[in-house]
Structures are given as C-alpha cells and as structure tokens.
Backbone as JSON Lines, residues from 0, in Angstrom:
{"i":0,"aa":"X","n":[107.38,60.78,150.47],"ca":[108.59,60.1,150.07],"c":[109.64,61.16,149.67]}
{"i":1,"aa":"X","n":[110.86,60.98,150.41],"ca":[111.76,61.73,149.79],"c":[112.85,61.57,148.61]}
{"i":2,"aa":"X","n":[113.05,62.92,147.7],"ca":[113.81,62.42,146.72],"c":[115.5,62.56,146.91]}
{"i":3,"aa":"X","n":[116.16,61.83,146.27],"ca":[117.13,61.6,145.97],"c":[117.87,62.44,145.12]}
{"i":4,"aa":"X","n":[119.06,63.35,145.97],"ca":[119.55,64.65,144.98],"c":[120.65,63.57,144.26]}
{"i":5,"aa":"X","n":[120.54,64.06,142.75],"ca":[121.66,63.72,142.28],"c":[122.8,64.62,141.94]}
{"i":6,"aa":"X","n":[123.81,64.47,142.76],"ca":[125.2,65.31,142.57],"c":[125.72,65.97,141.12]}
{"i":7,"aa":"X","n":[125.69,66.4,140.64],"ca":[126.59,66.36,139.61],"c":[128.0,66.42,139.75]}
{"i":8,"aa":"X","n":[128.86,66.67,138.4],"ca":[130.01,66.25,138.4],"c":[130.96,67.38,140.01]}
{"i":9,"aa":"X","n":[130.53,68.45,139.33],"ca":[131.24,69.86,139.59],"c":[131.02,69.8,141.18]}
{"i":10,"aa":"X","n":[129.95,69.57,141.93],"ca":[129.69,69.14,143.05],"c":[130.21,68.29,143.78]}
{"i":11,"aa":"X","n":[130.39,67.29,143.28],"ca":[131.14,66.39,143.89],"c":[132.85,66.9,143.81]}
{"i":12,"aa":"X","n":[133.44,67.35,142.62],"ca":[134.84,68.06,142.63],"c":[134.66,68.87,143.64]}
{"i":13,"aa":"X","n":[133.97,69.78,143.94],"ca":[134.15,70.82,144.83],"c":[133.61,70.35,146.25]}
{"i":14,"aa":"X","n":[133.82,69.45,146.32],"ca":[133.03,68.71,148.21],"c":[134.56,69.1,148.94]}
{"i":15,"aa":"X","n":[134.5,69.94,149.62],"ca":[135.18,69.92,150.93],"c":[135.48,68.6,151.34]}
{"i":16,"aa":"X","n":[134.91,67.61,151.63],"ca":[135.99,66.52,152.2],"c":[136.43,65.74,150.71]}
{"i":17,"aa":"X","n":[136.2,66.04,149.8],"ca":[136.74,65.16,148.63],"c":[137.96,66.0,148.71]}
{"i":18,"aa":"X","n":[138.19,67.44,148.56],"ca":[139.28,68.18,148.21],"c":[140.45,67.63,149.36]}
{"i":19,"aa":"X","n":[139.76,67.64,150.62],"ca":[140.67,67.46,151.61],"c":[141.45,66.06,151.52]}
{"i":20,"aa":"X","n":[140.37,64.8,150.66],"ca":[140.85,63.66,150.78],"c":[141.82,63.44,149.45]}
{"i":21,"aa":"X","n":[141.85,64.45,148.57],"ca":[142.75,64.11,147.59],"c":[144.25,65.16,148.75]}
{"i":22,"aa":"X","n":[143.96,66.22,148.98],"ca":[145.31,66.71,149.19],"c":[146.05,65.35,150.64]}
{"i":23,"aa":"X","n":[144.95,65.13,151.21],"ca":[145.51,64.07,151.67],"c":[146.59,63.02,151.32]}
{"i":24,"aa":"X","n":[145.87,62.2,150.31],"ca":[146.81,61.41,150.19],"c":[147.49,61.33,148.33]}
{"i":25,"aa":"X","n":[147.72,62.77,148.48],"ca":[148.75,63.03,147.33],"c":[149.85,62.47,147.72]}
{"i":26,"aa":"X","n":[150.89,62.12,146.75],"ca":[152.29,61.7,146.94],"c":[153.42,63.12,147.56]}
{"i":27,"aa":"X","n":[152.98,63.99,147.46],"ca":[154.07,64.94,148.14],"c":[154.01,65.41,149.49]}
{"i":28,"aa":"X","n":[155.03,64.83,149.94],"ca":[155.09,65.07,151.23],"c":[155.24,65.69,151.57]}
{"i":29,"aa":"X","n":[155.38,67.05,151.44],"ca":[155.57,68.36,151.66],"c":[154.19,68.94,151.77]}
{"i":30,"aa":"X","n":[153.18,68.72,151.2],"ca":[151.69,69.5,152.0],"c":[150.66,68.47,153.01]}
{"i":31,"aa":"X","n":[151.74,67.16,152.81],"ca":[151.14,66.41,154.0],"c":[151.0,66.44,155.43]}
{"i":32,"aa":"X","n":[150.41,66.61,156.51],"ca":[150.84,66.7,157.84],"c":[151.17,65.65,158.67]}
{"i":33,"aa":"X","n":[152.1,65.81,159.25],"ca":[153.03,64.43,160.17],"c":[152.06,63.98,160.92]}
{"i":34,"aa":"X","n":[151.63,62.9,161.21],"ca":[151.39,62.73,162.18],"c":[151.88,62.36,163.46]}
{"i":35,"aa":"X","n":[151.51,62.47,165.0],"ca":[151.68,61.94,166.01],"c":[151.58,60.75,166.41]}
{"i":36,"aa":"X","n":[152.45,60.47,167.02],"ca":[152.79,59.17,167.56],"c":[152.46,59.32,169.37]}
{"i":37,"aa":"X","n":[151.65,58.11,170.15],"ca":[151.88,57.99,171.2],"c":[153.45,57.51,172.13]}
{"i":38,"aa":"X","n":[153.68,58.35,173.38],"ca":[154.8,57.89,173.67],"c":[154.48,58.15,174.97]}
{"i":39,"aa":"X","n":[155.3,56.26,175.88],"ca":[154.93,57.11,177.2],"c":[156.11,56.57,177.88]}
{"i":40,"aa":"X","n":[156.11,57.36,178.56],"ca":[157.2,57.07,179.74],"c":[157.18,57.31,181.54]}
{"i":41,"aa":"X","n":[157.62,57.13,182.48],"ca":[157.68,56.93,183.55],"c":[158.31,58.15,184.74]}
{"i":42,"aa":"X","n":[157.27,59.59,185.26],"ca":[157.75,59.89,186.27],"c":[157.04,59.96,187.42]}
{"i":43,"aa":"X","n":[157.99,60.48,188.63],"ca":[157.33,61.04,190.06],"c":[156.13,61.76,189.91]}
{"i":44,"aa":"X","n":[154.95,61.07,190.82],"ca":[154.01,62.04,190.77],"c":[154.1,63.6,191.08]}
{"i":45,"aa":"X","n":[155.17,63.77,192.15],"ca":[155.62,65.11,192.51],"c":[156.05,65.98,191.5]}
{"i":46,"aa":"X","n":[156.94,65.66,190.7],"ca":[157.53,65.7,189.72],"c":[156.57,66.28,188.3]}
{"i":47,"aa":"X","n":[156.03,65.46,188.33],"ca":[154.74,65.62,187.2],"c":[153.8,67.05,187.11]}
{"i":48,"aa":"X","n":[153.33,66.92,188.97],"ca":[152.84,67.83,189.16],"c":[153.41,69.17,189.3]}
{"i":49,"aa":"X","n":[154.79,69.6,189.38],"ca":[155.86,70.55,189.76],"c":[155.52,70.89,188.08]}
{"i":50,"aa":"X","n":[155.74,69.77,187.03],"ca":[155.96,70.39,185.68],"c":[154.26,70.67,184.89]}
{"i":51,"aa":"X","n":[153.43,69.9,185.36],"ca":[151.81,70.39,184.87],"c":[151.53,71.73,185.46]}
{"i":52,"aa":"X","n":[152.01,72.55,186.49],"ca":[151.57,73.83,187.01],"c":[152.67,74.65,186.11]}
{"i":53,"aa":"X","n":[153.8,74.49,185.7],"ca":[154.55,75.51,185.04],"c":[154.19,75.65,183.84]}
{"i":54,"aa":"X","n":[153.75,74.87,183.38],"ca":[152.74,74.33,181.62],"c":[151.63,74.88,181.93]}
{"i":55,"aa":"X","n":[151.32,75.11,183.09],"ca":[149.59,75.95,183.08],"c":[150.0,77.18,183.2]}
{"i":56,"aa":"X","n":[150.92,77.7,184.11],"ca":[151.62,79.27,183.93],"c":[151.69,79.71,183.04]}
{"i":57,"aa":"X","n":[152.41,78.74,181.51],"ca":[153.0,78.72,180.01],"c":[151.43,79.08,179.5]}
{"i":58,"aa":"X","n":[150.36,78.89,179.91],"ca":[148.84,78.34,179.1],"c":[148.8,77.52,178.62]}
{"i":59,"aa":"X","n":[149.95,76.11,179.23],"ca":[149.81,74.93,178.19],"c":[149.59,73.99,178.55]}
{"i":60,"aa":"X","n":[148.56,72.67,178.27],"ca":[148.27,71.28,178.58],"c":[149.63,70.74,178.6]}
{"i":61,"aa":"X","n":[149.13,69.26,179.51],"ca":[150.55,68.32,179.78],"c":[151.01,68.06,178.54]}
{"i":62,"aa":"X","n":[150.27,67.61,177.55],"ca":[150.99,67.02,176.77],"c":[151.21,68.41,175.43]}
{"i":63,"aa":"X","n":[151.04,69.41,175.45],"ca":[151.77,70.51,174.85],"c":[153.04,71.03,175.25]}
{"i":64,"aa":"X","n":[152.68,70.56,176.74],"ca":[154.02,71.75,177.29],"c":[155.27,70.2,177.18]}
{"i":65,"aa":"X","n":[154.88,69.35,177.32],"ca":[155.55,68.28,176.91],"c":[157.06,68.34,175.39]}
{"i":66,"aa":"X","n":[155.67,68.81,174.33],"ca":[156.27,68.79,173.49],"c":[156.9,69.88,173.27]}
{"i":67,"aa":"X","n":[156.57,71.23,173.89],"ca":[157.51,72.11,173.99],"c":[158.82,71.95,174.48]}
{"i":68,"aa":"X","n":[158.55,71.32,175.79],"ca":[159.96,71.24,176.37],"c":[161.03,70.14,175.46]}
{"i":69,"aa":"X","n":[160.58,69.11,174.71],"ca":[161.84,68.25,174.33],"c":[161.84,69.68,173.17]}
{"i":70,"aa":"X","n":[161.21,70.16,172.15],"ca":[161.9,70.73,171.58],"c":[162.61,71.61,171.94]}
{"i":71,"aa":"X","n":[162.55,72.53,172.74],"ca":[163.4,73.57,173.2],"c":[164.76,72.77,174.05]}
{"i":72,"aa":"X","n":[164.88,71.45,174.27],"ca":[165.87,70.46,175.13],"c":[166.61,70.0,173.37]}
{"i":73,"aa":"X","n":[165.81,69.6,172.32],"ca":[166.55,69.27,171.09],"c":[167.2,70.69,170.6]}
{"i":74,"aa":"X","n":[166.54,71.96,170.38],"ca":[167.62,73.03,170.23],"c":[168.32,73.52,170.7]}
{"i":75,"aa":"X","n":[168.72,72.97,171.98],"ca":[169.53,73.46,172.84],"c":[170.52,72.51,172.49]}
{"i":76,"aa":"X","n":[170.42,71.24,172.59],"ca":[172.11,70.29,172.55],"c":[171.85,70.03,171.02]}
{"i":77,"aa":"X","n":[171.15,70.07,169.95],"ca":[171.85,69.91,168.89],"c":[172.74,70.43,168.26]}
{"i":78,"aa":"X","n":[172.6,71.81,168.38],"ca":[173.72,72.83,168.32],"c":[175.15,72.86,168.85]}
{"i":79,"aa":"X","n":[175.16,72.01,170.01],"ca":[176.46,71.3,170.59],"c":[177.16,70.5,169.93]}
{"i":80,"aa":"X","n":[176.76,69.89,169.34],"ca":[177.06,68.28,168.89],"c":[178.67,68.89,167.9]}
C-alpha cells in the first residue's frame, strides 16, 4: 500500500505551477502575457505558396512569418498617418 505525502506549507508556496498560477492571474497587466487570437482570412493558393517559401527563406512558419509581415506593414504606415 502506498503512502500519502503530505505537502507542507512551504511546498506547496514554492510549486512551480502554483507560482506560475498566481503570477498568472494577478491584476497587473503588465507581467501578464497577451494572448492570441485566431484570425482567418481568404487567399490564392499561388499566392500563399509564393509567400510560405519566402517565410521559409526568413526560417519562418506560415503563421510567424504572417505575423511578421502585418507588423512590419503596421510600422511602416503608422508613421504616415
């Protein structure tokens, strides 16, 4: 029969996912991390494939090189405005 460890206090404070689950859902949003949102939209398969080989050139998956490109497309015309 096996026994049953009992935790103590200090153990349980110091658990790696307890620590993680308080910085979690602290109220400051500033050491919180954003999360992602799904988004989809509609192109040419040609198209697709023209931009998944330049994202593999980059070393980057579709949906990295994705998010590279709107940001580098948002620092480019916000600065216009």
């Amino acid at each position: 029969m096996a026994l049953k460890k009992n935790p103590t206090v200090n153990d349980v404070e110091q658990s790696a996912t307890l620590q993680k689950a308080k910085q979690l859902f602290k109220n400051d949003p500033g050491l919180r991390k954003e999360n992602k949102i799904l988004t989809t939209f509609s192109i040419e398969p040609s198209f697709k494939r023209e931009l998944e080989n330049l994202f593999m050139d980059m070393g980057l998956g579709w949906a990295a090189g994705i998010r590279f490109a709107l940001k580098e497309f948002s620092k480019k015309y916000s600065n216009n405005t």
